[in-house]
Structure formats: C-alpha cells, structure tokens
CSV table of C-alpha atoms in Angstrom, one decimal:
chain,number,residue,atom,x,y,z
A,1,MET,CA,70.8,-55.2,13.8
A,2,PHE,CA,68.4,-52.6,15.0
A,3,PHE,CA,65.8,-54.7,13.2
A,4,TYR,CA,67.4,-57.9,15.7
A,5,LEU,CA,67.1,-56.1,18.7
A,6,TYR,CA,63.9,-54.9,18.1
A,7,LYS,CA,62.5,-58.6,17.3
A,8,ARG,CA,64.4,-59.7,20.5
A,9,TYR,CA,62.6,-57.0,22.6
A,10,GLN,CA,59.3,-57.9,21.4
A,11,VAL,CA,59.7,-62.0,21.6
A,12,ASP,CA,62.2,-62.3,25.1
A,13,ILE,CA,60.2,-58.6,27.0
A,14,LEU,CA,56.8,-57.5,25.3
A,15,GLN,CA,55.2,-61.0,25.3
A,16,LYS,CA,55.9,-62.0,28.6
A,17,ASP,CA,54.0,-58.8,29.7
A,18,SER,CA,51.2,-59.3,27.0
A,19,THR,CA,49.5,-61.8,28.9
A,20,PHE,CA,45.9,-60.9,30.7
A,21,SER,CA,44.3,-62.9,33.3
A,22,PHE,CA,40.2,-62.6,35.1
A,23,LYS,CA,41.6,-64.2,37.9
A,24,ASP,CA,43.9,-61.7,39.0
A,25,MET,CA,40.9,-58.8,38.9
A,26,GLN,CA,39.6,-58.0,42.4
A,27,LEU,CA,36.1,-58.6,42.9
A,28,TYR,CA,35.1,-54.8,42.6
A,29,GLU,CA,37.1,-55.1,38.9
A,30,LYS,CA,35.2,-58.1,38.1
A,31,ILE,CA,32.1,-56.5,39.0
A,32,PHE,CA,32.7,-53.5,37.2
A,33,LEU,CA,33.7,-54.8,33.7
A,34,ALA,CA,30.4,-57.7,34.0
A,35,MET,CA,27.8,-55.0,35.0
A,36,TRP,CA,30.2,-52.7,32.5
A,37,ILE,CA,29.6,-55.3,29.8
A,38,ILE,CA,26.0,-56.0,30.1
A,39,GLY,CA,24.6,-52.7,30.6
A,40,SER,CA,26.3,-52.1,27.2
A,41,MET,CA,24.0,-54.2,25.1
A,42,LEU,CA,21.7,-53.7,27.0
A,43,ILE,CA,21.5,-49.7,25.8
A,44,LEU,CA,21.8,-50.9,22.4
A,45,ALA,CA,18.7,-53.9,22.8
A,46,PHE,CA,16.2,-51.7,23.8
A,47,ALA,CA,17.4,-48.5,21.8
A,48,LEU,CA,16.4,-51.0,18.9
A,49,LEU,CA,13.4,-51.3,20.5
A,50,GLY,CA,12.4,-48.0,21.3
A,51,TYR,CA,11.5,-48.9,25.4
A,52,MET,CA,12.6,-46.3,27.3
A,53,ILE,CA,12.2,-48.5,30.6
A,54,GLY,CA,15.3,-50.3,29.8
A,55,ILE,CA,17.1,-48.0,28.3
A,56,PHE,CA,17.2,-45.7,31.6
A,57,GLY,CA,17.6,-48.9,33.7
A,58,SER,CA,20.8,-50.3,31.5
A,59,SER,CA,22.3,-46.8,31.6
A,60,ALA,CA,21.7,-46.8,35.5
A,61,ILE,CA,23.6,-50.1,35.7
A,62,LEU,CA,26.7,-48.3,34.1
A,63,ILE,CA,27.2,-45.5,36.1
A,64,ILE,CA,26.2,-48.1,39.4
A,65,ALA,CA,29.4,-50.1,37.2
A,66,PHE,CA,31.5,-46.6,36.8
A,67,LEU,CA,31.1,-45.6,40.7
A,68,ILE,CA,32.0,-49.5,41.8
A,69,LEU,CA,34.9,-48.7,39.9
A,70,ILE,CA,36.0,-45.6,40.7
A,71,ILE,CA,35.0,-46.0,44.6
A,72,GLY,CA,37.3,-49.6,44.9
A,73,GLY,CA,40.0,-47.9,42.8
A,74,SER,CA,40.1,-45.2,44.7
A,75,ASN,CA,40.8,-46.5,47.9
A,76,LYS,CA,43.9,-46.0,49.6
A,77,LEU,CA,44.9,-49.6,50.6
A,78,GLU,CA,44.1,-50.8,47.3
A,79,GLN,CA,45.8,-48.0,45.2
A,80,LYS,CA,49.5,-49.1,47.5
A,81,ARG,CA,48.4,-53.4,46.8
A,82,ILE,CA,48.7,-52.2,43.7
A,83,LEU,CA,52.2,-49.8,43.6
A,84,ASN,CA,53.8,-52.6,46.1
A,85,GLU,CA,51.2,-55.8,44.0
A,86,LYS,CA,51.4,-55.1,40.4
A,87,ILE,CA,53.1,-51.6,39.5
A,88,GLY,CA,57.0,-51.8,41.1
A,89,PRO,CA,57.6,-55.5,40.6
A,90,ALA,CA,56.7,-55.6,36.6
A,91,ALA,CA,58.7,-52.3,37.0
A,92,GLU,CA,61.6,-53.8,37.7
A,93,LYS,CA,61.5,-56.7,36.4
A,94,ARG,CA,60.5,-55.4,33.0
A,95,MET,CA,63.9,-53.4,33.5
A,96,ASN,CA,65.9,-55.8,34.3
A,97,GLU,CA,65.1,-57.6,31.6
A,98,MET,CA,65.5,-54.9,28.9
A,99,VAL,CA,69.3,-54.1,30.6
A,100,ASN,CA,69.8,-57.7,30.0
A,101,LEU,CA,68.7,-58.0,26.9
A,102,LEU,CA,70.9,-54.7,25.5
A,103,ARG,CA,74.8,-55.9,27.0
A,104,SER,CA,73.6,-58.9,25.5
A,105,PHE,CA,74.2,-56.5,22.1
A,106,HIS,CA,77.1,-55.4,23.9
A,107,ILE,CA,75.3,-52.1,24.8
A,108,ASP,CA,76.8,-50.0,27.7
A,109,VAL,CA,73.3,-48.9,29.3
A,110,HIS,CA,75.5,-46.6,31.5
A,111,ASN,CA,76.4,-44.8,28.0
A,112,LYS,CA,73.6,-42.0,27.2
A,113,LYS,CA,74.6,-41.8,24.0
A,114,GLN,CA,74.4,-45.2,23.1
A,115,LEU,CA,71.5,-44.9,24.0
A,116,ASP,CA,70.5,-42.2,22.7
A,117,GLU,CA,71.5,-43.6,19.5
A,118,ILE,CA,69.5,-46.2,19.4
A,119,ILE,CA,65.9,-44.3,20.0
A,120,VAL,CA,66.9,-42.0,16.6
A,121,MET,CA,66.9,-45.5,15.7
A,122,ALA,CA,63.9,-46.4,17.1
A,123,ARG,CA,62.2,-43.6,15.3
A,124,LYS,CA,62.9,-43.4,12.5
A,125,GLU,CA,61.6,-46.5,12.0
A,126,GLU,CA,58.5,-45.9,14.0
A,127,GLU,CA,57.9,-43.4,11.0
A,128,LEU,CA,58.4,-46.6,8.2
A,129,TYR,CA,55.4,-48.4,10.0
A,130,ASP,CA,53.0,-45.6,10.2
A,131,THR,CA,50.9,-47.1,7.0
A,132,TRP,CA,47.8,-44.8,8.1
A,133,LYS,CA,49.4,-41.6,7.7
A,134,GLY,CA,48.5,-40.9,4.2
A,135,PHE,CA,44.6,-41.9,5.4
A,136,ARG,CA,44.2,-39.3,8.3
A,137,GLY,CA,43.9,-36.5,5.9
A,138,LEU,CA,41.2,-38.3,3.3
A,139,PHE,CA,39.1,-40.0,6.2
A,140,LYS,CA,39.0,-36.2,7.8
A,141,GLY,CA,37.9,-35.5,4.6
A,142,MET,CA,35.2,-37.7,4.6
A,143,SER,CA,33.9,-37.3,8.0
A,144,THR,CA,33.2,-33.6,7.4
A,145,TYR,CA,32.0,-33.6,3.7
A,146,ILE,CA,29.6,-37.4,3.9
A,147,LEU,CA,29.4,-38.2,7.1
A,148,LEU,CA,28.4,-35.1,9.2
A,149,PRO,CA,25.8,-34.1,6.3
A,150,ILE,CA,24.4,-38.0,6.4
A,151,ILE,CA,23.7,-37.9,10.5
A,152,SER,CA,22.4,-34.9,9.3
A,153,ILE,CA,19.9,-36.2,7.5
A,154,LEU,CA,19.3,-38.7,9.3
A,155,LEU,CA,18.5,-36.5,12.6
A,156,ALA,CA,16.7,-34.4,10.8
A,157,GLU,CA,13.9,-37.4,9.7
A,158,TYR,CA,14.4,-38.8,13.4
A,159,PHE,CA,13.2,-35.6,15.4
A,160,LYS,CA,10.4,-34.5,12.1
A,161,ASP,CA,7.1,-33.9,12.7
A,162,VAL,CA,6.5,-35.2,16.5
A,163,ALA,CA,4.9,-33.5,19.6
A,164,TRP,CA,7.5,-32.3,22.2
A,165,PRO,CA,6.9,-34.4,25.0
A,166,ILE,CA,7.9,-37.4,22.0
A,167,LEU,CA,10.3,-35.0,20.8
A,168,ILE,CA,12.6,-34.2,24.6
A,169,THR,CA,12.2,-38.3,24.9
A,170,ARG,CA,13.9,-38.7,21.8
A,171,ALA,CA,16.6,-36.5,22.2
A,172,ILE,CA,17.3,-38.1,25.8
A,173,VAL,CA,17.4,-41.2,24.4
A,174,LEU,CA,19.5,-39.9,21.4
A,175,MET,CA,21.5,-38.8,24.5
A,176,LEU,CA,22.1,-41.8,27.2
A,177,PHE,CA,23.0,-43.8,23.2
A,178,CYS,CA,26.0,-41.6,22.1
A,179,LEU,CA,27.4,-40.8,26.0
A,180,SER,CA,27.7,-44.5,26.0
A,181,MET,CA,29.4,-45.2,22.7
A,182,VAL,CA,31.8,-42.4,23.6
A,183,MET,CA,32.4,-43.9,27.0
A,184,MET,CA,32.6,-47.9,25.1
A,185,ILE,CA,35.2,-45.9,22.3
A,186,PHE,CA,37.0,-44.0,25.3
A,187,VAL,CA,37.8,-47.1,27.0
A,188,PHE,CA,38.5,-50.2,23.7
A,189,SER,CA,40.5,-46.8,22.1
A,190,MET,CA,43.8,-47.8,22.7
A,191,GLY,CA,43.0,-51.2,21.5
A,192,ILE,CA,41.7,-50.5,18.7
A,193,THR,CA,45.0,-48.2,17.8
A,194,ASP,CA,47.5,-51.4,19.0
A,195,ILE,CA,45.3,-53.1,16.8
A,196,LEU,CA,45.9,-50.8,13.4
A,197,ASN,CA,49.8,-49.7,14.3
A,198,PRO,CA,51.1,-52.9,16.6
A,199,GLU,CA,54.8,-52.5,15.0
A,200,ILE,CA,54.4,-47.7,15.8
A,201,ARG,CA,53.0,-49.1,19.8
A,202,ASP,CA,55.8,-52.1,20.2
A,203,LEU,CA,59.1,-49.3,19.2
A,204,ARG,CA,57.4,-46.5,20.9
A,205,ARG,CA,57.1,-48.8,24.0
A,206,LEU,CA,60.7,-50.0,23.2
A,207,ILE,CA,62.2,-46.1,23.5
A,208,ARG,CA,60.2,-45.9,26.9
A,209,ASP,CA,62.4,-48.8,27.9
A,210,ILE,CA,65.4,-47.1,27.0
A,211,GLU,CA,64.9,-44.0,28.2
A,212,ASP,CA,63.4,-45.1,31.9
A,213,ILE,CA,66.6,-47.0,31.8
A,214,LYS,CA,68.9,-44.2,31.2
A,215,VAL,CA,67.1,-42.3,34.3
A,216,PHE,CA,66.2,-44.8,36.6
A,217,PHE,CA,68.9,-47.6,35.9
A,218,ARG,CA,72.2,-47.9,39.0
A,219,ASP,CA,74.2,-51.0,39.0
A,220,GLY,CA,73.1,-52.2,42.4
A,221,ASP,CA,70.5,-50.1,43.0
A,222,SER,CA,67.3,-50.2,40.8
A,223,SER,CA,63.5,-49.4,41.2
A,224,LEU,CA,62.6,-52.1,43.2
A,225,SER,CA,64.9,-51.6,45.8
A,226,LEU,CA,63.8,-48.4,46.2
A,227,LEU,CA,60.2,-49.2,46.1
A,228,LYS,CA,60.9,-51.6,48.9
A,229,ASN,CA,61.9,-48.8,51.3
A,230,ASP,CA,58.4,-47.1,50.5
A,231,LYS,CA,56.5,-50.3,52.1
C-alpha cells in the first residue's frame, strides 16, 4: 500500500509542482540566465582558442551576471514579493494537497505516530533505491589513483619549459576556467543528482511534506492564514 501512496504522491502532487516557466521569471533573473549561458560558452570557446582577452571579457560577463542576480534578489521588496506571491501560496497549496492525499488513504493527519510510521517506511524505501551506494567507493578510488595522476601529468606538460610571463598567463587562464567550471557544477549539481536518483529525491520530498504536516497543519488554521497576516 505504501508503494501506491508514494506513486499517487508523485503523480498528484510532484508533477504539478515540476513546471518551469521562463515567462514567470523576473527581468533580472532572465538577464542573469542569458548572461550566464553566454559567458560560460564564450569562456570555453576562448579557452580552446587560447584568446586571453576574450577569456577575461567572458569572465567579466559572469561576474556582472552574478552581481545582477545578487542585487536584484537582495532587494527587500523583491524578497517580500517572492514570499507572498510564490513561496507562501505554493507551500499552502502543497500542504492541502498532501493532507487530502493522506486522508484519501484513511490516514489521520493529526496522529503523529501514524505519520512517523509512514516516514520510517519511506526511509526504508529510500535505501532500496540507492543504486549508487556501491559505486561511490569505486569512484573515489578512481579519482585518487587514476584521475589525479593523469591531471598532474597534463598540468606538468601544460606549464613545461615556458617563460615566466607565459607561465603566469596560463595559470590565470587555468584558474578562471576552473572557477567557471566549479560554479557551473555547483549550479547544476542538484539537477544532476535528481536525474541520477529521482526516486530518492521524491522520497525525501515526501518525508519533508509529512514532517511539515506534523508541525504546521491545523484544521482551519493553516500556514497561508499566518502568511496573510504578515502581509
């Protein structure tokens, strides 16, 4: 029965929340996204061509994009708009849908013991879906004993027998390239993790939603009513 509940949760709740619309983004978010994509592509292209001026210019585009995102998102009016127009209504809608789903399975949403039992079952199911558990140690060993030596050899050849000005230039290029790659990996890491283990992601969301109900849900006095009072 838990499997049926979980699949209903995926279809009835998660699929409704998975939609993304470029039109719903604010202007500063659209500008950041466009500049980030363009800047990252230009850095990669200029790095392959060895064009220093282009690399520095592309790095400046990424820096400006981050400044636009930080400044636009840190505005108090924008933060309040996000809370009132996005986070608050979405949280209330999701909680109500989750409560209705649990009640359709004759689960008492006020019975914390019963909710805890569902959480325990979800965590057991999460362990079964963790197909990458056996590969983590193998990947760590490959990184330590294979990838790192190869990278060290390549870097030694890259900096071999060059004058100091060229050495410094190459070091700066390498540093900028590594920084851009780290930022890209950080931005897309959550998406990659979700693709590799979507079931674990959904089970963790189910657990969080049930824990929210345990703490915040009250009949006739849900989270949205509290948010409306804060406006």
